[in-house]
Amino acid sequence: KLILKELEEESGIHDPLVSSIRLKLLAYDSRVHAYELITYIELKPEALDIAAASEEYPEIFWLKIDEITPFLNLHKDSILPISQMLLRRKLSEVNL
């Protein structure tokens, strides 16, 4: 329930738009001395139209799988290292 609450607070996407949530890993971010719970959240297609910016995330947008690597390369200085690692790991799983 906590993950669903966070998702709704940060994006406006609520429970009925979530198909599944899978815990991927627990990571420690030594930069901020905090643990991060990493989950894969599968959304229903209509969630793409619902997502809205929040106080914490002033902009939300979607990338196609083949747009991720160019996006990471272009914005590497503004993306947290743990996020970069997770995205690259996911890309390697889908064999791009």
PDB file of C-alpha atoms in Angstrom:
ATOM      1  CA  LYS A   1       0.000   0.000   0.000  1.00  0.00           C
ATOM      2  CA  LEU A   2       2.884   2.380   0.735  1.00  0.00           C
ATOM      3  CA  ILE A   3       4.231   2.022  -2.799  1.00  0.00           C
ATOM      4  CA  LEU A   4       0.787   2.761  -4.254  1.00  0.00           C
ATOM      5  CA  LYS A   5       0.455   5.813  -1.999  1.00  0.00           C
ATOM      6  CA  GLU A   6       3.867   7.131  -3.116  1.00  0.00           C
ATOM      7  CA  LEU A   7       3.009   6.521  -6.762  1.00  0.00           C
ATOM      8  CA  GLU A   8      -0.222   8.486  -6.435  1.00  0.00           C
ATOM      9  CA  GLU A   9       1.401  11.354  -4.506  1.00  0.00           C
ATOM     10  CA  GLU A  10       4.254  11.674  -6.990  1.00  0.00           C
ATOM     11  CA  SER A  11       2.415  11.112 -10.277  1.00  0.00           C
ATOM     12  CA  GLY A  12      -1.357  11.121  -9.774  1.00  0.00           C
ATOM     13  CA  ILE A  13      -1.503   7.477 -10.904  1.00  0.00           C
ATOM     14  CA  HIS A  14      -3.764   5.555  -8.566  1.00  0.00           C
ATOM     15  CA  ASP A  15      -4.338   1.902  -7.693  1.00  0.00           C
ATOM     16  CA  PRO A  16      -6.825   0.886 -10.445  1.00  0.00           C
ATOM     17  CA  LEU A  17      -4.244   1.893 -13.092  1.00  0.00           C
ATOM     18  CA  VAL A  18      -1.586  -0.478 -11.714  1.00  0.00           C
ATOM     19  CA  SER A  19      -1.416  -3.962 -13.234  1.00  0.00           C
ATOM     20  CA  SER A  20       1.362  -5.275 -11.013  1.00  0.00           C
ATOM     21  CA  ILE A  21       4.124  -4.308  -8.605  1.00  0.00           C
ATOM     22  CA  ARG A  22       7.218  -6.461  -8.242  1.00  0.00           C
ATOM     23  CA  LEU A  23       9.983  -5.858  -5.745  1.00  0.00           C
ATOM     24  CA  LYS A  24      13.277  -5.844  -7.634  1.00  0.00           C
ATOM     25  CA  LEU A  25      15.886  -5.040  -4.988  1.00  0.00           C
ATOM     26  CA  LEU A  26      16.855  -3.052  -1.942  1.00  0.00           C
ATOM     27  CA  ALA A  27      19.699  -0.632  -2.649  1.00  0.00           C
ATOM     28  CA  TYR A  28      21.757   1.556  -0.360  1.00  0.00           C
ATOM     29  CA  ASP A  29      22.544   5.030  -1.667  1.00  0.00           C
ATOM     30  CA  SER A  30      25.748   6.022   0.120  1.00  0.00           C
ATOM     31  CA  ARG A  31      25.500   9.553  -1.299  1.00  0.00           C
ATOM     32  CA  VAL A  32      22.447  10.313   0.835  1.00  0.00           C
ATOM     33  CA  HIS A  33      22.821   7.480   3.376  1.00  0.00           C
ATOM     34  CA  ALA A  34      19.432   6.005   2.613  1.00  0.00           C
ATOM     35  CA  TYR A  35      17.965   2.738   1.418  1.00  0.00           C
ATOM     36  CA  GLU A  36      15.897   2.661  -1.736  1.00  0.00           C
ATOM     37  CA  LEU A  37      13.247   0.042  -2.406  1.00  0.00           C
ATOM     38  CA  ILE A  38      13.391  -0.638  -6.129  1.00  0.00           C
ATOM     39  CA  THR A  39      10.182  -1.936  -7.692  1.00  0.00           C
ATOM     40  CA  TYR A  40       8.925  -2.580 -11.185  1.00  0.00           C
ATOM     41  CA  ILE A  41       5.461  -1.129 -11.577  1.00  0.00           C
ATOM     42  CA  GLU A  42       3.453  -2.229 -14.589  1.00  0.00           C
ATOM     43  CA  LEU A  43       0.769   0.275 -15.544  1.00  0.00           C
ATOM     44  CA  LYS A  44      -2.358  -0.031 -17.628  1.00  0.00           C
ATOM     45  CA  PRO A  45      -2.160   1.990 -20.874  1.00  0.00           C
ATOM     46  CA  GLU A  46      -4.610   4.634 -19.674  1.00  0.00           C
ATOM     47  CA  ALA A  47      -2.135   5.614 -16.929  1.00  0.00           C
ATOM     48  CA  LEU A  48      -0.057   7.339 -19.591  1.00  0.00           C
ATOM     49  CA  ASP A  49      -2.751   9.997 -19.905  1.00  0.00           C
ATOM     50  CA  ILE A  50      -3.217  10.436 -16.145  1.00  0.00           C
ATOM     51  CA  ALA A  51       0.322  11.087 -14.912  1.00  0.00           C
ATOM     52  CA  ALA A  52       0.870  14.641 -13.771  1.00  0.00           C
ATOM     53  CA  ALA A  53       3.756  16.606 -12.335  1.00  0.00           C
ATOM     54  CA  SER A  54       4.032  16.976  -8.580  1.00  0.00           C
ATOM     55  CA  GLU A  55       5.967  19.051  -6.078  1.00  0.00           C
ATOM     56  CA  GLU A  56       8.725  16.448  -5.983  1.00  0.00           C
ATOM     57  CA  TYR A  57       8.773  15.820  -9.745  1.00  0.00           C
ATOM     58  CA  PRO A  58       7.998  18.981 -11.725  1.00  0.00           C
ATOM     59  CA  GLU A  59       7.869  17.045 -15.015  1.00  0.00           C
ATOM     60  CA  ILE A  60       6.732  13.541 -15.941  1.00  0.00           C
ATOM     61  CA  PHE A  61       7.142  12.101 -19.406  1.00  0.00           C
ATOM     62  CA  TRP A  62       7.366   8.710 -21.053  1.00  0.00           C
ATOM     63  CA  LEU A  63      10.141   7.271 -23.186  1.00  0.00           C
ATOM     64  CA  LYS A  64       9.957   4.417 -25.628  1.00  0.00           C
ATOM     65  CA  ILE A  65      12.453   1.666 -24.879  1.00  0.00           C
ATOM     66  CA  ASP A  66      14.679   2.674 -27.799  1.00  0.00           C
ATOM     67  CA  GLU A  67      14.785   6.283 -26.552  1.00  0.00           C
ATOM     68  CA  ILE A  68      16.260   5.419 -23.151  1.00  0.00           C
ATOM     69  CA  THR A  69      19.937   5.102 -24.102  1.00  0.00           C
ATOM     70  CA  PRO A  70      20.073   8.413 -26.022  1.00  0.00           C
ATOM     71  CA  PHE A  71      18.196  10.088 -23.145  1.00  0.00           C
ATOM     72  CA  LEU A  72      20.648   8.698 -20.568  1.00  0.00           C
ATOM     73  CA  ASN A  73      23.613   9.809 -22.642  1.00  0.00           C
ATOM     74  CA  LEU A  74      22.228  13.309 -23.087  1.00  0.00           C
ATOM     75  CA  HIS A  75      21.215  13.803 -19.436  1.00  0.00           C
ATOM     76  CA  LYS A  76      23.775  11.678 -17.567  1.00  0.00           C
ATOM     77  CA  ASP A  77      24.819  14.566 -15.305  1.00  0.00           C
ATOM     78  CA  SER A  78      21.281  15.120 -14.050  1.00  0.00           C
ATOM     79  CA  ILE A  79      20.198  11.492 -13.514  1.00  0.00           C
ATOM     80  CA  LEU A  80      21.039   9.773 -10.245  1.00  0.00           C
ATOM     81  CA  PRO A  81      23.649   7.031 -10.653  1.00  0.00           C
ATOM     82  CA  ILE A  82      21.305   4.403  -9.199  1.00  0.00           C
ATOM     83  CA  SER A  83      18.628   5.354 -11.738  1.00  0.00           C
ATOM     84  CA  GLN A  84      21.126   5.142 -14.582  1.00  0.00           C
ATOM     85  CA  MET A  85      22.271   1.718 -13.398  1.00  0.00           C
ATOM     86  CA  LEU A  86      18.699   0.406 -13.137  1.00  0.00           C
ATOM     87  CA  LEU A  87      17.734   1.686 -16.564  1.00  0.00           C
ATOM     88  CA  ARG A  88      20.843   0.221 -18.189  1.00  0.00           C
ATOM     89  CA  ARG A  89      20.261  -3.081 -16.410  1.00  0.00           C
ATOM     90  CA  LYS A  90      16.665  -3.177 -17.655  1.00  0.00           C
ATOM     91  CA  LEU A  91      17.831  -2.409 -21.197  1.00  0.00           C
ATOM     92  CA  SER A  92      20.274  -5.313 -21.082  1.00  0.00           C
ATOM     93  CA  GLU A  93      17.421  -7.609 -19.995  1.00  0.00           C
ATOM     94  CA  VAL A  94      15.419  -6.722 -23.108  1.00  0.00           C
ATOM     95  CA  ASN A  95      18.510  -7.152 -25.326  1.00  0.00           C
ATOM     96  CA  LEU A  96      18.673  -3.739 -26.959  1.00  0.00           C
TER      97      LEU A  96
END
